CSV table of C-alpha atoms in Angstrom, one decimal:
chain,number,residue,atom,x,y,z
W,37,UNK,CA,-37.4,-253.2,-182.1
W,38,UNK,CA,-35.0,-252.2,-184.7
W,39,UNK,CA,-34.2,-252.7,-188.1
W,40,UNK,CA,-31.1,-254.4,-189.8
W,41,UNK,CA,-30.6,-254.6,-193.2
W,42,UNK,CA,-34.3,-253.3,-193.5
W,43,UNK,CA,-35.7,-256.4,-191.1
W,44,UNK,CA,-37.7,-255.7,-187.8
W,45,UNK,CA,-35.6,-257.7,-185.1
W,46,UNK,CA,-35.9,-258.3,-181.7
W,47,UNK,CA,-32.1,-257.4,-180.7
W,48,UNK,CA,-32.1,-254.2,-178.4
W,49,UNK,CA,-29.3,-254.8,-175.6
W,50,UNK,CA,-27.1,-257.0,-177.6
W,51,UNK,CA,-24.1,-255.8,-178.7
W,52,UNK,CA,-22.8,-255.7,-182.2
W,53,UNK,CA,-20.6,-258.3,-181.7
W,54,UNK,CA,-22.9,-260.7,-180.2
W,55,UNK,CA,-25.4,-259.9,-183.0
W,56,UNK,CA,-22.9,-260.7,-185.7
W,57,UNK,CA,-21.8,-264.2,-183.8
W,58,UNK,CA,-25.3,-265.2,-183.2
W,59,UNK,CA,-26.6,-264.3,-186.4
W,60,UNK,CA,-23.5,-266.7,-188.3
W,61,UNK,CA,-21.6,-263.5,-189.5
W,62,UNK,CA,-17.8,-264.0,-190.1
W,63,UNK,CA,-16.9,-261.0,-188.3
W,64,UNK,CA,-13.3,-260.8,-190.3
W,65,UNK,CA,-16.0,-260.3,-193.7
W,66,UNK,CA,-17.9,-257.9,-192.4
W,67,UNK,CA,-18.6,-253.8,-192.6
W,68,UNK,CA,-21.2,-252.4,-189.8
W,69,UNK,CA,-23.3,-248.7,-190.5
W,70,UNK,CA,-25.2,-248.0,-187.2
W,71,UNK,CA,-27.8,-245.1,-187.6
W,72,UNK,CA,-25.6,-244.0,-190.8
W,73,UNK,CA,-22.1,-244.3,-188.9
W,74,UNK,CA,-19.8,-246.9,-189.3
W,75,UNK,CA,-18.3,-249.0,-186.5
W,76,UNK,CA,-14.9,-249.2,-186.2
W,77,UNK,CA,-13.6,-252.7,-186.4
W,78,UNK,CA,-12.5,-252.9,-183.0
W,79,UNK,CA,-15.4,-251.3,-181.1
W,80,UNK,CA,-18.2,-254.2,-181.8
W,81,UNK,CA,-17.8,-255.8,-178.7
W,82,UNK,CA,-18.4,-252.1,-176.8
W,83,UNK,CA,-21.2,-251.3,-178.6
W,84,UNK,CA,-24.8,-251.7,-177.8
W,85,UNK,CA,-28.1,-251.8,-180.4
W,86,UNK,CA,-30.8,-249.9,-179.1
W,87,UNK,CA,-34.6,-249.5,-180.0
W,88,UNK,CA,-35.2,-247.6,-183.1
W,89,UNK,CA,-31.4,-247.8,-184.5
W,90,UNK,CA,-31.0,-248.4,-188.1
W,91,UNK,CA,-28.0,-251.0,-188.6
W,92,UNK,CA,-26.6,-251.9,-192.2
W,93,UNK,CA,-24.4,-255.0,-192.5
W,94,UNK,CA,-22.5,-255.7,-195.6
W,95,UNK,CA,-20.6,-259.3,-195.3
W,96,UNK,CA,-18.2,-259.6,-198.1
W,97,UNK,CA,-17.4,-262.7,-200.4
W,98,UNK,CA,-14.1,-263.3,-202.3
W,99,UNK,CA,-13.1,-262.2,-205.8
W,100,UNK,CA,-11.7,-260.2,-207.9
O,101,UNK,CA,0.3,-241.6,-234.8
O,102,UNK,CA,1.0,-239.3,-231.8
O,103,UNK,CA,-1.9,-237.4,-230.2
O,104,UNK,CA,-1.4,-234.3,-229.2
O,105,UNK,CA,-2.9,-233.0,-225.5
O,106,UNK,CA,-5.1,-230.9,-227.1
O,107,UNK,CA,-7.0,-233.0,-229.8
O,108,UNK,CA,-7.3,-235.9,-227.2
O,109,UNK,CA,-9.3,-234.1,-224.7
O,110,UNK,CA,-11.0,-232.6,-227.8
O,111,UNK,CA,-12.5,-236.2,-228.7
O,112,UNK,CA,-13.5,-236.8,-225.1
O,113,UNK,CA,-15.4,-233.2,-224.9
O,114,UNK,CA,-17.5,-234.4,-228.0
O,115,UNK,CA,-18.4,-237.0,-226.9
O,116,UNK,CA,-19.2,-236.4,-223.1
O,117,UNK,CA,-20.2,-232.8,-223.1
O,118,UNK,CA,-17.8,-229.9,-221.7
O,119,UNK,CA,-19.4,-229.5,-218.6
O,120,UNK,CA,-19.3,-233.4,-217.9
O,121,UNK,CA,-15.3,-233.9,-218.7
O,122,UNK,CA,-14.5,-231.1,-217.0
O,123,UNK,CA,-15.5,-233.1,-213.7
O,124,UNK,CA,-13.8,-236.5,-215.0
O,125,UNK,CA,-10.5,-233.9,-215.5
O,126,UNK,CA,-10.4,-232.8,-211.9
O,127,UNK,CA,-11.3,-236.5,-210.2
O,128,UNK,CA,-9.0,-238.0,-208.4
O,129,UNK,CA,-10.2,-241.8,-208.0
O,130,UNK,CA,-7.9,-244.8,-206.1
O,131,UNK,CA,-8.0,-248.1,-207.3
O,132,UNK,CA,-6.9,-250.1,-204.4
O,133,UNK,CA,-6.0,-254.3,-205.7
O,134,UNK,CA,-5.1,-254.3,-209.4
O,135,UNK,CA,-6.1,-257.4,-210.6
O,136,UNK,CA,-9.6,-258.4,-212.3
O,137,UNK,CA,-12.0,-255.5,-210.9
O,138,UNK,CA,-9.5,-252.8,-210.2
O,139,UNK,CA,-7.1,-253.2,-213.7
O,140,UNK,CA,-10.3,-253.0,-215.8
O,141,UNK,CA,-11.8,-250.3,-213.5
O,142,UNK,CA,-8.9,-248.5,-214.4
O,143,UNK,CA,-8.7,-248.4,-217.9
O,144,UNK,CA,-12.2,-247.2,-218.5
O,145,UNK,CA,-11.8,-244.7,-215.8
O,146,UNK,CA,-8.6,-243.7,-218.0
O,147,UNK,CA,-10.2,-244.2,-221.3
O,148,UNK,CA,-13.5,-242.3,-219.9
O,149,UNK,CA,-10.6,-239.1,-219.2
O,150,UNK,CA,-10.7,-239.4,-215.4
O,151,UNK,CA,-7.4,-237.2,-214.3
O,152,UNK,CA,-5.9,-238.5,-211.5
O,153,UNK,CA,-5.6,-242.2,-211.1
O,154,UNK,CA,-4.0,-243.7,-207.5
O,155,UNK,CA,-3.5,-247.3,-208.8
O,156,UNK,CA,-2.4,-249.4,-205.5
O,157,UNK,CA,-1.3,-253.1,-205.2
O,158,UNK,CA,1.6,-255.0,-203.8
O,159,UNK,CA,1.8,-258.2,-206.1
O,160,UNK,CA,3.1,-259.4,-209.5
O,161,UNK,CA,1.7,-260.2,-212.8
O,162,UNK,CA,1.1,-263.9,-212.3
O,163,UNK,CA,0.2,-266.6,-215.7
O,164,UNK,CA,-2.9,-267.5,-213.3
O,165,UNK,CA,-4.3,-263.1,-213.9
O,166,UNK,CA,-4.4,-263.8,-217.6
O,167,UNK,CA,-7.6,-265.0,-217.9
O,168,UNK,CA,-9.4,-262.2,-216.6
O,169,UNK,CA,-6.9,-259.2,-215.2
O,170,UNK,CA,-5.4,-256.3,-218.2
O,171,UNK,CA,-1.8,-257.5,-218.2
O,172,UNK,CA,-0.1,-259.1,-221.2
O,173,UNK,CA,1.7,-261.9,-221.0
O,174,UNK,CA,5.4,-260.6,-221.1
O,175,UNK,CA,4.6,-258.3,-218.2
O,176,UNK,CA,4.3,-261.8,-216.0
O,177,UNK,CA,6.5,-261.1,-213.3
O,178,UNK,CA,6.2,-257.0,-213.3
O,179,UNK,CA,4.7,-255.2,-210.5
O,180,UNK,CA,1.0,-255.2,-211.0
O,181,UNK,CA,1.2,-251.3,-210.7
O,182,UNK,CA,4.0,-250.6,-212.8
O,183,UNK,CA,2.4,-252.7,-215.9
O,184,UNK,CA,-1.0,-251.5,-215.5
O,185,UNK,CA,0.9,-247.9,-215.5
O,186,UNK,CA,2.3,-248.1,-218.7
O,187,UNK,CA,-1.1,-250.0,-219.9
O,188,UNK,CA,-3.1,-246.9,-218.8
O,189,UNK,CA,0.1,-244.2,-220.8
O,190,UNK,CA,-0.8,-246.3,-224.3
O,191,UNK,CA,-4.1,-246.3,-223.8
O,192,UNK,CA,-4.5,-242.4,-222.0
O,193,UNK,CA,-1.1,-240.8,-222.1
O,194,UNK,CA,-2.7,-237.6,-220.4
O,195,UNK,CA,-4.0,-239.4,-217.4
O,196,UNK,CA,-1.9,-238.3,-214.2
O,197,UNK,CA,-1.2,-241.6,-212.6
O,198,UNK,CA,0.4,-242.3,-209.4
O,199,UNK,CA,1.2,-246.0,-209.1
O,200,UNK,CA,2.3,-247.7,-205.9
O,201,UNK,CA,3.1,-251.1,-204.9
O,202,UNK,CA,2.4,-251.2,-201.3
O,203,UNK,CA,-0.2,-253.3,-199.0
O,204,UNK,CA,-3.2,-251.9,-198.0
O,205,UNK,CA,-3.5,-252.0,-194.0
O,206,UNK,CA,-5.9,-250.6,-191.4
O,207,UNK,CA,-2.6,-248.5,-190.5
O,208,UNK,CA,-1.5,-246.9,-193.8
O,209,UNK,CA,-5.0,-246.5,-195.7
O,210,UNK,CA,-5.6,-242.8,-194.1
O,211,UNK,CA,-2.4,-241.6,-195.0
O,212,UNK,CA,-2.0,-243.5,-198.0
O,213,UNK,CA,-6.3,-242.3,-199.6
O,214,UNK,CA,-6.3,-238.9,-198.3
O,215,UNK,CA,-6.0,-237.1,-201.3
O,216,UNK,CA,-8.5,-239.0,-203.4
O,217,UNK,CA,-11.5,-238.0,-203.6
O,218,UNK,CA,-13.4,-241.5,-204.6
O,219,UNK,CA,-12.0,-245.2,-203.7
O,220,UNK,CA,-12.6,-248.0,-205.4
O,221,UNK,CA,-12.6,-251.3,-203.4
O,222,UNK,CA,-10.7,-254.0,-206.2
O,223,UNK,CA,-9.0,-256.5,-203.6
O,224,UNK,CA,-9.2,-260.6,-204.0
O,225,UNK,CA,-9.8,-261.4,-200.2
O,226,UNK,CA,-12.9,-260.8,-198.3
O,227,UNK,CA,-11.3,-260.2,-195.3
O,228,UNK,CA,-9.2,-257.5,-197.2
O,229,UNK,CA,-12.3,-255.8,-198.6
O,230,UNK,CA,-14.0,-255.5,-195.2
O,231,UNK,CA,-10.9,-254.0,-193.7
O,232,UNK,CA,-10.6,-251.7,-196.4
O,233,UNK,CA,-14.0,-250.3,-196.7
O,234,UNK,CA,-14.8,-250.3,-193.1
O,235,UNK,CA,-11.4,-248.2,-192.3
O,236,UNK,CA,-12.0,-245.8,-195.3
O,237,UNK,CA,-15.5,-245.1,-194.2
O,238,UNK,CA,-14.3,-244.6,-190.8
O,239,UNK,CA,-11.7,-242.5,-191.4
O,240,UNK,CA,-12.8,-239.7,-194.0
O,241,UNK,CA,-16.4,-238.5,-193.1
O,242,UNK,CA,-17.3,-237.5,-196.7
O,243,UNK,CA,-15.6,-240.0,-199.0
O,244,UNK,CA,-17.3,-242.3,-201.4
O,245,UNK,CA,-16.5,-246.3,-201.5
O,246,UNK,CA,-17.6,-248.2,-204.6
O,247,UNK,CA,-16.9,-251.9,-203.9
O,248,UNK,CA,-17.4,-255.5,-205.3
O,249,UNK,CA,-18.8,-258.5,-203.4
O,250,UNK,CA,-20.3,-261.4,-205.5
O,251,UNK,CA,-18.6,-261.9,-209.2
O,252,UNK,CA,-17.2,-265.8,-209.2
O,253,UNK,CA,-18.0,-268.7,-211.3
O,254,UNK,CA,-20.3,-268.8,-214.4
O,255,UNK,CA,-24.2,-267.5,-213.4
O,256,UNK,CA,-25.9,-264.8,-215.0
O,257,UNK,CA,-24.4,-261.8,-215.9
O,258,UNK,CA,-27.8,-260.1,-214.8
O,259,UNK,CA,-27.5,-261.0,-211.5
O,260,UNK,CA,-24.9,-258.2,-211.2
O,261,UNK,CA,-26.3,-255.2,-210.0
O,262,UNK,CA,-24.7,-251.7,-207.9
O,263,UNK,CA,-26.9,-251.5,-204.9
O,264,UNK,CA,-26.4,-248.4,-202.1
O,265,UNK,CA,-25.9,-250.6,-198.8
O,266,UNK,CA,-24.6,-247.8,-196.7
O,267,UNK,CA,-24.8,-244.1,-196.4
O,268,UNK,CA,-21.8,-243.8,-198.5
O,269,UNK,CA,-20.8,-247.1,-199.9
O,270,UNK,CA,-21.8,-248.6,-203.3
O,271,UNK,CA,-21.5,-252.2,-203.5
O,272,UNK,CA,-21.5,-253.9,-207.4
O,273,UNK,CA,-22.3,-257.9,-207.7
O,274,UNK,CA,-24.4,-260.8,-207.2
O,275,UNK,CA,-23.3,-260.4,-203.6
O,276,UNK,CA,-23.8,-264.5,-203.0
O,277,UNK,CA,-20.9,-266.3,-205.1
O,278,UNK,CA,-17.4,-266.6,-203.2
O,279,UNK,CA,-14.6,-267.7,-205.2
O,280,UNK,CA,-13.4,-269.8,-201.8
O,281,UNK,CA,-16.7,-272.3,-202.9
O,282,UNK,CA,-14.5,-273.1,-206.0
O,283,UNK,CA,-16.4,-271.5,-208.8
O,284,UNK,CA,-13.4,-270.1,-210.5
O,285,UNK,CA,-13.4,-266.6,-211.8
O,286,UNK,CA,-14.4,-265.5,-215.4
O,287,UNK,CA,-13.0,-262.4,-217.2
O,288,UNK,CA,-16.4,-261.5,-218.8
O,289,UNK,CA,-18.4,-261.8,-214.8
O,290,UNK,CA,-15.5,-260.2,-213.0
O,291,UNK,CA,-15.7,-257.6,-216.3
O,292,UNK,CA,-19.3,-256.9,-215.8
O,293,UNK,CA,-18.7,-256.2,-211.6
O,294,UNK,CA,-15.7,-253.7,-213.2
O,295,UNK,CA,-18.0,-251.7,-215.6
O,296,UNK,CA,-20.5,-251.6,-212.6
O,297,UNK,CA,-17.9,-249.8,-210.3
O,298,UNK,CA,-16.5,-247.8,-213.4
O,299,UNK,CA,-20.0,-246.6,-213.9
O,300,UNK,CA,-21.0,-245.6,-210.3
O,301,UNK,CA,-17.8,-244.0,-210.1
O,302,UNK,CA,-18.8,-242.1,-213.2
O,303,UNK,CA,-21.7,-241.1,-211.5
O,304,UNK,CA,-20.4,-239.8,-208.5
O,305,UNK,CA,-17.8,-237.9,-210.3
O,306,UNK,CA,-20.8,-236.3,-212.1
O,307,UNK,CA,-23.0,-235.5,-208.5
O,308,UNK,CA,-25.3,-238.7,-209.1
O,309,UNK,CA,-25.4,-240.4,-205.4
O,310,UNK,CA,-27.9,-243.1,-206.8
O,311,UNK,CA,-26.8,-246.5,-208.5
């Protein structure tokens, strides 16, 4: 179990990039804080979630 | 009139405090997109006495900003940073203010924000935000991002709010309404998502790290 965005979810061994794609993300809009760390852009596919992390993800909308 | 150096920072010491505008005097804040967040985020950080402004932005004053974004109408067709530059020197002439019309990109931004010490997210796109925010807070381990997601079309003011998301990124909005779902944009909403991020930038200036 871990927690994104403050939700309990089943999503240990998928990796950030799967997440986002499964989850209906537009990866383009998004920014990704991993245990108070932010993922680089280009490293989603290469990282993992793990039990206990704390993920944060901000997807942006237009404006301004 | 002319205001003298002196007498100006005088009136912003009264009515801030000395200890307070002593902190705004030594900031160094970049605005990066010029249009409706980042040229009214501007001009209260300038009107607030925030010393060093880093406006950024690569486009012109188009008839289409006039609804919402600080330009007058004979600056159409001016670099955005130029006319919000001599804007800010009416309204501030004491603010130092380094104005560059240049794209953002996950390439330049390190080089390009290393000397601020806050950035303020202003840009239009989506995609343009998220790069932005996700290479700053990548890049500089101890540098603040206030950003916007969420002012388009005509709902409630009140549902614009400054929320901490991440360690070190502020985000001010509704954070549901895209401008892509054709809700137009608004000067007063987009205004009220600008005097959010003026605000928490005020803050953090000051040592708050709360919204």
């Amino acid at each position: 179990m871990l927690k994104i965005n403050g939700e309990e979810k089943e999503a240990a061994g998928q990796t950030v990039a799967d997440y986002l794609a499964s989850s209906g993300f537009n990866l383009a809009r998004v920014v990704v804080e991993l245990n108070e760390a932010i993922v680089p852009k280009g490293r989603y596919a290469e990282t993992t979630l793990r039990d206990g992390d704390q993920v944060e993800i901000v997807c942006f909308m237009g404006g301004g | 009139m002319a205001l003298d150096r002196e007498t100006f920072h005088a009136a912003l010491v009264a009515r801030h405090g000395a200890a307070r505008q002593a902190k705004f005097d030594a900031a160094r804040v970049a605005v990066c997109g010029l249009g409706g967040l980042g040229s009214n985020v501007s001009i209260a950080l300038a009107r607030a006495g925030v010393g060093h402004l880093h406006l950024i932005d690569f486009d012109r004053v188009e008839p289409s900003n006039l609804n919402r974004q600080q330009y007058a109408a004979t600056q159409v067709g001016l670099p955005k940073a130029e006319a919000l530059c001599a804007n800010l020197a009416a309204i501030n002439p004491f603010c130092d203010v380094v104005a560059e019309t240049v794209r953002v990109t996950s390439e330049n931004l390190a080089a390009l924000l290393a000397d601020d010490d806050v950035v303020c997210e202003a840009f239009d796109r989506a995609e343009a935000k998220a790069m932005l925010v996700s290479g700053v807070l990548e890049a500089f381990p101890e540098k603040p991002v206030v950003a916007a997601s969420g002012m388009a079309g005509l709902a409630s003011a009140n549902a614009i709010t400054t929320r901490r998301v991440a360690k070190r990124l502020y985000l001010c909005g509704d954070g549901a309404t895209d401008v892509d779902d054709n809700l137009g944009l608004y000067g007063a909403r987009v205004l009220v998502c600008a005097a959010h991020q003026a605000t928490m930038i005020l803050r953090l200036i000051d040592g708050a790290d709360e919204p």
